[in-house]
PDB file of C-alpha atoms and ligand atoms in Angstrom:
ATOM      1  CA  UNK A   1      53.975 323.618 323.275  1.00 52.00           C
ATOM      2  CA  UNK A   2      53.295 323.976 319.806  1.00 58.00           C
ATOM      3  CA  UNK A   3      56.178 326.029 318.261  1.00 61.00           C
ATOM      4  CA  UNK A   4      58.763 324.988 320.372  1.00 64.00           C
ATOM      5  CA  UNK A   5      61.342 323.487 317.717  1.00 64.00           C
ATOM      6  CA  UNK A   6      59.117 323.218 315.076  1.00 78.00           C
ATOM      7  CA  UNK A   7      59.395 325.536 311.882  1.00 89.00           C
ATOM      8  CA  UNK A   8      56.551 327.719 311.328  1.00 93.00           C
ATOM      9  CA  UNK A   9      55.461 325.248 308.643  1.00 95.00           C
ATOM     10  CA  UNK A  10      54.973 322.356 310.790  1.00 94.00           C
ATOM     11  CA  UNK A  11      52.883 324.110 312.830  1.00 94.00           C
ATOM     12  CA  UNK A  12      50.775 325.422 310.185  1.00 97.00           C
ATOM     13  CA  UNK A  13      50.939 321.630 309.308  1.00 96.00           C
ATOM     14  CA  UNK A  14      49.262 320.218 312.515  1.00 95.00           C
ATOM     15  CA  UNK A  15      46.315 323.479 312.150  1.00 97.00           C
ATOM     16  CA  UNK A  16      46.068 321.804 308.605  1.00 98.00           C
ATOM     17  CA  UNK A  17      45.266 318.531 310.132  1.00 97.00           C
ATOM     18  CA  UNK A  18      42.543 319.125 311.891  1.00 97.00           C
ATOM     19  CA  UNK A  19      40.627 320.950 309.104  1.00 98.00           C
ATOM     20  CA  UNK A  20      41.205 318.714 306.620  1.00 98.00           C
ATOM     21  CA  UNK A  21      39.584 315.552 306.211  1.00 97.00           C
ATOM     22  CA  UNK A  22      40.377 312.156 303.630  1.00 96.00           C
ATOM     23  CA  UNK A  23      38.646 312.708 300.317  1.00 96.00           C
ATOM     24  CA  UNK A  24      38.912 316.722 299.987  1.00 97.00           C
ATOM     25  CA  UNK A  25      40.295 319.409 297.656  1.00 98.00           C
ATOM     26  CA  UNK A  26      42.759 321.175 298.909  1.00 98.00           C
ATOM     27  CA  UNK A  27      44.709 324.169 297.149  1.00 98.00           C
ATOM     28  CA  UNK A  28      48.892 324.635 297.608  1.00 98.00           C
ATOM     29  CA  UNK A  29      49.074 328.240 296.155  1.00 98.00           C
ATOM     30  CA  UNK A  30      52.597 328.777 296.369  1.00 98.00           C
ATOM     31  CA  UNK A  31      54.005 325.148 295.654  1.00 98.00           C
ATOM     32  CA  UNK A  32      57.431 325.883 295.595  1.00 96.00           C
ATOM     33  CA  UNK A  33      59.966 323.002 296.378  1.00 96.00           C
ATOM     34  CA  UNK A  34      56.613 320.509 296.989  1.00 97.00           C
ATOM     35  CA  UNK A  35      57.121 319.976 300.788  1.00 97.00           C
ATOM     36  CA  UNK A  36      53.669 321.332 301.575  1.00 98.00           C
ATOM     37  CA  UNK A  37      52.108 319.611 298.849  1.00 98.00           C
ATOM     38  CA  UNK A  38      52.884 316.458 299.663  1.00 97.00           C
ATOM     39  CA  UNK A  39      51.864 317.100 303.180  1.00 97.00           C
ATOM     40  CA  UNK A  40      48.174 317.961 301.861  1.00 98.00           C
ATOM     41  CA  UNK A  41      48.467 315.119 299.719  1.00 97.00           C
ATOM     42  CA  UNK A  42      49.211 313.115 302.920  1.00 96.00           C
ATOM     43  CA  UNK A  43      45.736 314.361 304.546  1.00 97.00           C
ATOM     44  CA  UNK A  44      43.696 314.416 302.058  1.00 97.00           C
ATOM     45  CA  UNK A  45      43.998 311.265 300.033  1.00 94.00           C
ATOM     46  CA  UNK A  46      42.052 307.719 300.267  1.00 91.00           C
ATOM     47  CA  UNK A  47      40.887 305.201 297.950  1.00 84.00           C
ATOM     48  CA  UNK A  48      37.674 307.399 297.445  1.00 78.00           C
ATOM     49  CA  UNK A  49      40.186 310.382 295.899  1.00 85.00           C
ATOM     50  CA  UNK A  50      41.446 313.636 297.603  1.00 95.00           C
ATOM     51  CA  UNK A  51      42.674 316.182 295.281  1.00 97.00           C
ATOM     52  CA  UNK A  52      45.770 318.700 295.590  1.00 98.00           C
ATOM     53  CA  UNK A  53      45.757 321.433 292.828  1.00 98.00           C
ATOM     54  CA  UNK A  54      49.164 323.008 292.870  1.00 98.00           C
ATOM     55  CA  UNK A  55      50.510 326.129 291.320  1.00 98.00           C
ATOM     56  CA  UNK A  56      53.621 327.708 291.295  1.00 98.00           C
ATOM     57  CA  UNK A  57      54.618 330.949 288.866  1.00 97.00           C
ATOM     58  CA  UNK A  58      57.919 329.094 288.579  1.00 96.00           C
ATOM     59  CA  UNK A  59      58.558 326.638 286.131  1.00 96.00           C
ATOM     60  CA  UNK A  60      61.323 325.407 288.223  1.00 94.00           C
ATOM     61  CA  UNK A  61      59.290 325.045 291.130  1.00 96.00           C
ATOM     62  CA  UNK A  62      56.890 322.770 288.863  1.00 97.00           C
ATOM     63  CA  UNK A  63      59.474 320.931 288.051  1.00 97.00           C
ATOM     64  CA  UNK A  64      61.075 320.719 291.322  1.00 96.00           C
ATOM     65  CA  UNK A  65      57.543 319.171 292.615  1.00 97.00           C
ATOM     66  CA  UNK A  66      57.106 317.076 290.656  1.00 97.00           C
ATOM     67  CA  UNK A  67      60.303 315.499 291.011  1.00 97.00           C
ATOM     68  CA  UNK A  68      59.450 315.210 294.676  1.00 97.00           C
ATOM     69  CA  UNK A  69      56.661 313.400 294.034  1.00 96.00           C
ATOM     70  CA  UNK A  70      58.180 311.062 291.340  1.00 96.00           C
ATOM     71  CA  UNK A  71      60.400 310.302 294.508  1.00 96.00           C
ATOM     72  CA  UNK A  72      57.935 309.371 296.713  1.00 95.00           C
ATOM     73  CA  UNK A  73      54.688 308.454 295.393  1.00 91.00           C
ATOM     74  CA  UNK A  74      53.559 305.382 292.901  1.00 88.00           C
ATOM     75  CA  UNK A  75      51.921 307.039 290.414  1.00 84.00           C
ATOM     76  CA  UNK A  76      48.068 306.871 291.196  1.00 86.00           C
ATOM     77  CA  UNK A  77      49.006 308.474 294.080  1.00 90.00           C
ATOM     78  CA  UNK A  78      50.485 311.355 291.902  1.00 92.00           C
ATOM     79  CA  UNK A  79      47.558 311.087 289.534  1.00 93.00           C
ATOM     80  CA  UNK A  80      45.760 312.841 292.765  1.00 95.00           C
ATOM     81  CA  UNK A  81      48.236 316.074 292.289  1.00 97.00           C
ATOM     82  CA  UNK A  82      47.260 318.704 289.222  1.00 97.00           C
ATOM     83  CA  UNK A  83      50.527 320.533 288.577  1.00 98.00           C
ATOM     84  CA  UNK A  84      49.935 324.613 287.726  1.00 98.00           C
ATOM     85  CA  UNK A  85      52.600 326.776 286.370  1.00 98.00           C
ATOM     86  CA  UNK A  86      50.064 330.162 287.123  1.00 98.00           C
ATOM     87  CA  UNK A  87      49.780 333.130 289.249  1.00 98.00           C
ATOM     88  CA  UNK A  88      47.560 331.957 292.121  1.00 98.00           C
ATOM     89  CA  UNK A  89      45.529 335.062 291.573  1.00 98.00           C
ATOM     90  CA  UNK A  90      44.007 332.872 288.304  1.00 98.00           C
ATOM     91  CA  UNK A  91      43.227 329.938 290.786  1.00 98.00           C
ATOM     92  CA  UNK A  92      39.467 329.823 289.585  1.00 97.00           C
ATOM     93  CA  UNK A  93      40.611 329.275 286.249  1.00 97.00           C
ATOM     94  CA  UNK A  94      42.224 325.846 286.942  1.00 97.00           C
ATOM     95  CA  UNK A  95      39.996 324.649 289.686  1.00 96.00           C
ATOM     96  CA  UNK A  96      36.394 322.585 288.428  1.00 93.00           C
ATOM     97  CA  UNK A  97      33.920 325.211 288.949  1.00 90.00           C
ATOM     98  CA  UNK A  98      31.174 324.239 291.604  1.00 90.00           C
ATOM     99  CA  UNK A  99      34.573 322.343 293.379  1.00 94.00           C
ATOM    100  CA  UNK A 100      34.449 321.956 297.171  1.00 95.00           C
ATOM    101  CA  UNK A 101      37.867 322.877 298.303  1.00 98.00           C
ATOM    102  CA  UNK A 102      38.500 322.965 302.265  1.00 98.00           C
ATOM    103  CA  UNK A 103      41.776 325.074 302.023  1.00 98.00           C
ATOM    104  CA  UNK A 104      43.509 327.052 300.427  1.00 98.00           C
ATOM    105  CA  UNK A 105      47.288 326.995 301.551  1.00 98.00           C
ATOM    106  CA  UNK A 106      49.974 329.813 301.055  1.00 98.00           C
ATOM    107  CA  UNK A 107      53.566 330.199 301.969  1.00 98.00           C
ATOM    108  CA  UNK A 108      54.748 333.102 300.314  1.00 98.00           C
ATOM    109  CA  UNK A 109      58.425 334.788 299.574  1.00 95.00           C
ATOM    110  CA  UNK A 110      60.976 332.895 297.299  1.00 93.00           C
ATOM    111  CA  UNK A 111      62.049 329.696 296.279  1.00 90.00           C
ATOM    112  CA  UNK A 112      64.281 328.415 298.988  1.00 85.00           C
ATOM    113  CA  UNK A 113      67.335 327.465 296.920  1.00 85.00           C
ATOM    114  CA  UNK A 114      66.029 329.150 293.966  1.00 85.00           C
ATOM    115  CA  UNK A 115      65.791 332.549 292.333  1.00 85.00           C
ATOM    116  CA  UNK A 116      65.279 334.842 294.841  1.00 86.00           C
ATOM    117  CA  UNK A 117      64.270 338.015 292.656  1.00 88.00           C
ATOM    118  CA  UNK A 118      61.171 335.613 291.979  1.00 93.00           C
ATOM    119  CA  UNK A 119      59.121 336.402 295.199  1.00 95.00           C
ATOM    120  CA  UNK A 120      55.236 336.961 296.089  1.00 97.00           C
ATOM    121  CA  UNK A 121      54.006 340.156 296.080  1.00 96.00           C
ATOM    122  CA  UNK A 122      50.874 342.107 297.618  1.00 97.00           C
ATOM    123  CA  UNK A 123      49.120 342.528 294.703  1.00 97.00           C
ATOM    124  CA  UNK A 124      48.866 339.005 293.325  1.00 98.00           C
ATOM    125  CA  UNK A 125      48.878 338.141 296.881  1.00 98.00           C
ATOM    126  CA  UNK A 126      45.031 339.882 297.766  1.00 98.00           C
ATOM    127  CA  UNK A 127      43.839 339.184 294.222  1.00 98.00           C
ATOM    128  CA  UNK A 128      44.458 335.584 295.142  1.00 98.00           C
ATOM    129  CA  UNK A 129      43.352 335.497 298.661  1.00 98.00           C
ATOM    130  CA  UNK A 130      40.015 337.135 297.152  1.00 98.00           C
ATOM    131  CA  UNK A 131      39.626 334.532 294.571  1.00 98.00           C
ATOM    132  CA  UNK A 132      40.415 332.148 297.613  1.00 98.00           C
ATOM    133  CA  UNK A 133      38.056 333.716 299.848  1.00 98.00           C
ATOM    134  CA  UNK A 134      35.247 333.395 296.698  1.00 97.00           C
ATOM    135  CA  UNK A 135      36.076 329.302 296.291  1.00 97.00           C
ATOM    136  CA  UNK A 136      36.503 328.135 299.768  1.00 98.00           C
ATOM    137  CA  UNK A 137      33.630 325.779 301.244  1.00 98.00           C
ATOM    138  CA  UNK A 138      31.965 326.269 304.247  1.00 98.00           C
ATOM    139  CA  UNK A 139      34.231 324.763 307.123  1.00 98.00           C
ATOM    140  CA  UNK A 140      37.454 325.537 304.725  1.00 98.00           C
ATOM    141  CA  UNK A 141      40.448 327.457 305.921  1.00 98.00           C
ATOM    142  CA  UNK A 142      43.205 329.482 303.969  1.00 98.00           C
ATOM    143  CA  UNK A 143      46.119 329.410 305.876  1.00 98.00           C
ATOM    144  CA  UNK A 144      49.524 331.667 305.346  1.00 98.00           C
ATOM    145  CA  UNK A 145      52.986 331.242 306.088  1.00 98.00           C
ATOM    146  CA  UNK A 146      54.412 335.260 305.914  1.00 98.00           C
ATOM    147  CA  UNK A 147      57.864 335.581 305.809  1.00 96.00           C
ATOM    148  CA  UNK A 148      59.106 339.208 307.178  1.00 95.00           C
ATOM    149  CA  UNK A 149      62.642 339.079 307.088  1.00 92.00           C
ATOM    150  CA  UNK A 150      63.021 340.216 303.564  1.00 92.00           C
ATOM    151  CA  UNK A 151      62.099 343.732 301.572  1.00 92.00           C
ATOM    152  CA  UNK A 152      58.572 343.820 301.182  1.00 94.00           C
ATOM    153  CA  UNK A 153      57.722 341.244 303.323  1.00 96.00           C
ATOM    154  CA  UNK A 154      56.160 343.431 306.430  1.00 97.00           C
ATOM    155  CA  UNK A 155      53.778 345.183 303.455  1.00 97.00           C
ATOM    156  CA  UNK A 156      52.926 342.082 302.109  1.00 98.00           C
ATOM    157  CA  UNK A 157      52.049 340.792 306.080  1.00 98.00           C
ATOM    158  CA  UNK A 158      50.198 343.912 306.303  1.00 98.00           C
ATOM    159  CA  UNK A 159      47.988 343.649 303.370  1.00 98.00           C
ATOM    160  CA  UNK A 160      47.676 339.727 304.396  1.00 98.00           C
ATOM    161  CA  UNK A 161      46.362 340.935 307.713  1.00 98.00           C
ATOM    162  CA  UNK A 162      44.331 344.069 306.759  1.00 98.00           C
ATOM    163  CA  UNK A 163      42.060 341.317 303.989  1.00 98.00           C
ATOM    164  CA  UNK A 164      41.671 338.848 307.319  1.00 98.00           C
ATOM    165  CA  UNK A 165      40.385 341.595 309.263  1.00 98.00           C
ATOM    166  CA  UNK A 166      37.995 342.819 306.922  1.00 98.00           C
ATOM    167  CA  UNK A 167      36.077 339.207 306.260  1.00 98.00           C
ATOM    168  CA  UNK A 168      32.768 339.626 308.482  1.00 97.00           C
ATOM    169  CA  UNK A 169      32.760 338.057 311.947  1.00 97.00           C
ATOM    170  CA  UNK A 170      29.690 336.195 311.363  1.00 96.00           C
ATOM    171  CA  UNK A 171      31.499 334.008 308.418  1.00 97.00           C
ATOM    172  CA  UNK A 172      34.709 334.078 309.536  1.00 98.00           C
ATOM    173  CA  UNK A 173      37.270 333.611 312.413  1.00 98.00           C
ATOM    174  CA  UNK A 174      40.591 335.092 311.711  1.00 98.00           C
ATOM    175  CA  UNK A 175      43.943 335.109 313.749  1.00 98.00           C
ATOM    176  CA  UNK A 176      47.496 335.476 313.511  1.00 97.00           C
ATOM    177  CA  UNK A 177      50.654 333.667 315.189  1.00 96.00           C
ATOM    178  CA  UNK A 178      52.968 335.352 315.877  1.00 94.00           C
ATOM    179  CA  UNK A 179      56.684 335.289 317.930  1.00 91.00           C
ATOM    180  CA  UNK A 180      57.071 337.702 320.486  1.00 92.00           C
ATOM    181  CA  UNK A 181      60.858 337.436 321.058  1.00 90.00           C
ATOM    182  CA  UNK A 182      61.481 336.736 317.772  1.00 90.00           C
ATOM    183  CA  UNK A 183      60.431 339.659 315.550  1.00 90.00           C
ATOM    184  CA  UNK A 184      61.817 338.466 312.511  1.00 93.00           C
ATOM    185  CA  UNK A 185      60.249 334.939 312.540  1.00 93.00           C
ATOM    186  CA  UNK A 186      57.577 333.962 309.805  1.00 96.00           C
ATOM    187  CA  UNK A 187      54.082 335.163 310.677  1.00 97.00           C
ATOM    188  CA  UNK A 188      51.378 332.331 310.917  1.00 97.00           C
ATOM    189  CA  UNK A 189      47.661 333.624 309.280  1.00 98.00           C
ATOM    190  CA  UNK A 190      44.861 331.522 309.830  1.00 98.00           C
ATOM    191  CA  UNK A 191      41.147 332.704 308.123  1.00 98.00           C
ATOM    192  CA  UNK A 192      38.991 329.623 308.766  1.00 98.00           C
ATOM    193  CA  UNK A 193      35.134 330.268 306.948  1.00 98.00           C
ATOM    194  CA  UNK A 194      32.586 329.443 309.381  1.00 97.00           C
ATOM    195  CA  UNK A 195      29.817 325.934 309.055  1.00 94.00           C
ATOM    196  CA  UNK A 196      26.304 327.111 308.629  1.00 88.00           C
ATOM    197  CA  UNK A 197      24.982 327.690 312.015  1.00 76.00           C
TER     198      UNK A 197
HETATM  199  N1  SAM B 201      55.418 325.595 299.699  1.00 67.17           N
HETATM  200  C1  SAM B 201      56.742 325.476 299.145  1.00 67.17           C
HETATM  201  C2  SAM B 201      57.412 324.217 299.623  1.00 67.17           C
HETATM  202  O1  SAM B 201      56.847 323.463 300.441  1.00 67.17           O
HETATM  203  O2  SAM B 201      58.534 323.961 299.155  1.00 67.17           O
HETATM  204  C3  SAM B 201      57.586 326.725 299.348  1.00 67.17           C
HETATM  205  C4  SAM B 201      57.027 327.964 298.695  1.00 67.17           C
HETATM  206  S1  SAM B 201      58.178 329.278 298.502  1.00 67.17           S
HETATM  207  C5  SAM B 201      58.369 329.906 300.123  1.00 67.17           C
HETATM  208  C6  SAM B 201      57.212 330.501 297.667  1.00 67.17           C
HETATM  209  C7  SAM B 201      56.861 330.155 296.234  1.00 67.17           C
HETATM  210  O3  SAM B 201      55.910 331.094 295.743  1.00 67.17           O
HETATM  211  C8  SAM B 201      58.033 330.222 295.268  1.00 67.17           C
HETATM  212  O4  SAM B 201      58.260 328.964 294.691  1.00 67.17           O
HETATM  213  C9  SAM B 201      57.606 331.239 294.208  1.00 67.17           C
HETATM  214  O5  SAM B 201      57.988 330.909 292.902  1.00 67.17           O
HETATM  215  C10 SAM B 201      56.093 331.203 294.358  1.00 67.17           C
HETATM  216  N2  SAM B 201      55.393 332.378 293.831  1.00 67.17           N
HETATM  217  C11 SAM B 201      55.822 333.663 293.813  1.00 67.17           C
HETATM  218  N3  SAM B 201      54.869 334.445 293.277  1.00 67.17           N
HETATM  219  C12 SAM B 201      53.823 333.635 292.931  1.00 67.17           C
HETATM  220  C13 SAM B 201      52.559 333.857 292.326  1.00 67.17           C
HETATM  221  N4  SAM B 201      52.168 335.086 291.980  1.00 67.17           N
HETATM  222  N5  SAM B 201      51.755 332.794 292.102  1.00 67.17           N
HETATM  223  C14 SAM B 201      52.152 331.537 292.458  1.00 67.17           C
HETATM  224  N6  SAM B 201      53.343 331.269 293.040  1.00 67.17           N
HETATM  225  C15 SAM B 201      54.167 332.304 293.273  1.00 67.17           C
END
């Protein structure tokens, strides 16, 4: 059963696998601590490349990444991370234009052991799932990891939810995990873009 144990990250982690594929551009929005990026980094590199662009608005959360990275990768394998310290809602200005990129990956709220004033918020949040929605390839996903349990995280789900259920059917399939008995758990948001038919 998929979220048994598993934190709602993990799970968005096996949805990840099975879009991604060894050689792609990927996007971590909200890199944080670097636990998800290295996880992308994980699917999407091979001796022919894979590419994780990264961006965090926190230069402590740059820093922290790349520290995790220094930790665990030789450094061609980090040569395949591009380190950010942006708002994701300026994502097309960092990403090669005419890229490919088969996700675009959010988990929003704070830094977990960091500053917690320093948070997402809806704004930046639609601004950068419309600049995700505008750079995603055919096939692509942007997935989100919505945390509820703090103010202003049950607007920011519902802004999150009314952009999914606006994209049109015929491009896009759009869906939501959620916990039943546990109201307060993170909300999974999945808006994968459709393959030419
Ligand atoms: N994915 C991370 C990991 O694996 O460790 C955790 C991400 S944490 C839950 C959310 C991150 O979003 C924080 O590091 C915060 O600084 C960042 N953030 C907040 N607003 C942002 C914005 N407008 N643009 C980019 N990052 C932002």
């Amino acid at each position: 059963y998929l979220f048994g144990k598993k934190k709602a990250t993990e799970v968005a982690h096996i949805v990840w696998e099975k879009v991604i594929k060894k050689g792609d551009m990927v996007i971590d929005a909200t890199c944080g601590n670097g636990n998800d990026t290295l996880a992308m980094l994980k699917m999407v590199m091979d001796d022919s490349g894979g590419y994780v662009y990264a961006m965090d608005i926190q230069k402590d959360a740059i820093e922290s990444t790349s520290s995790l990275l220094d930790q665990t990768l030789g450094s061609k394998e980090k040569d395949c991370v591009k380190l950010f310290n942006i708002c994701h809602s300026k994502m097309e200005e960092i990403v090669p234009q005419n890229s490919r990129v088969r996700m675009v990956a959010f988990n929003l709220g704070y830094l977990p052991g960091g500053n917690k004033s320093i948070i997402t918020v809806s704004d930046t949040t639609l601004l950068a799932l419309k600049a995700s929605e505008r750079i995603l390839m055919r096939g692509g996903l942007i997935s989100l990891v919505v945390y509820i349990g703090h103010p202003g995280g049950r607007e920011e789900l519902e802004v999150v939810e009314a952009f999914g259920s606006s994209l049109p059917v015929s491009d896009w399939v759009c869906c939501k995990f959620q916990m039943l008995n546990r109201p307060l758990a993170p909300v999974l948001v999945f808006m994968f873009k459709r393959e030419l038919k």
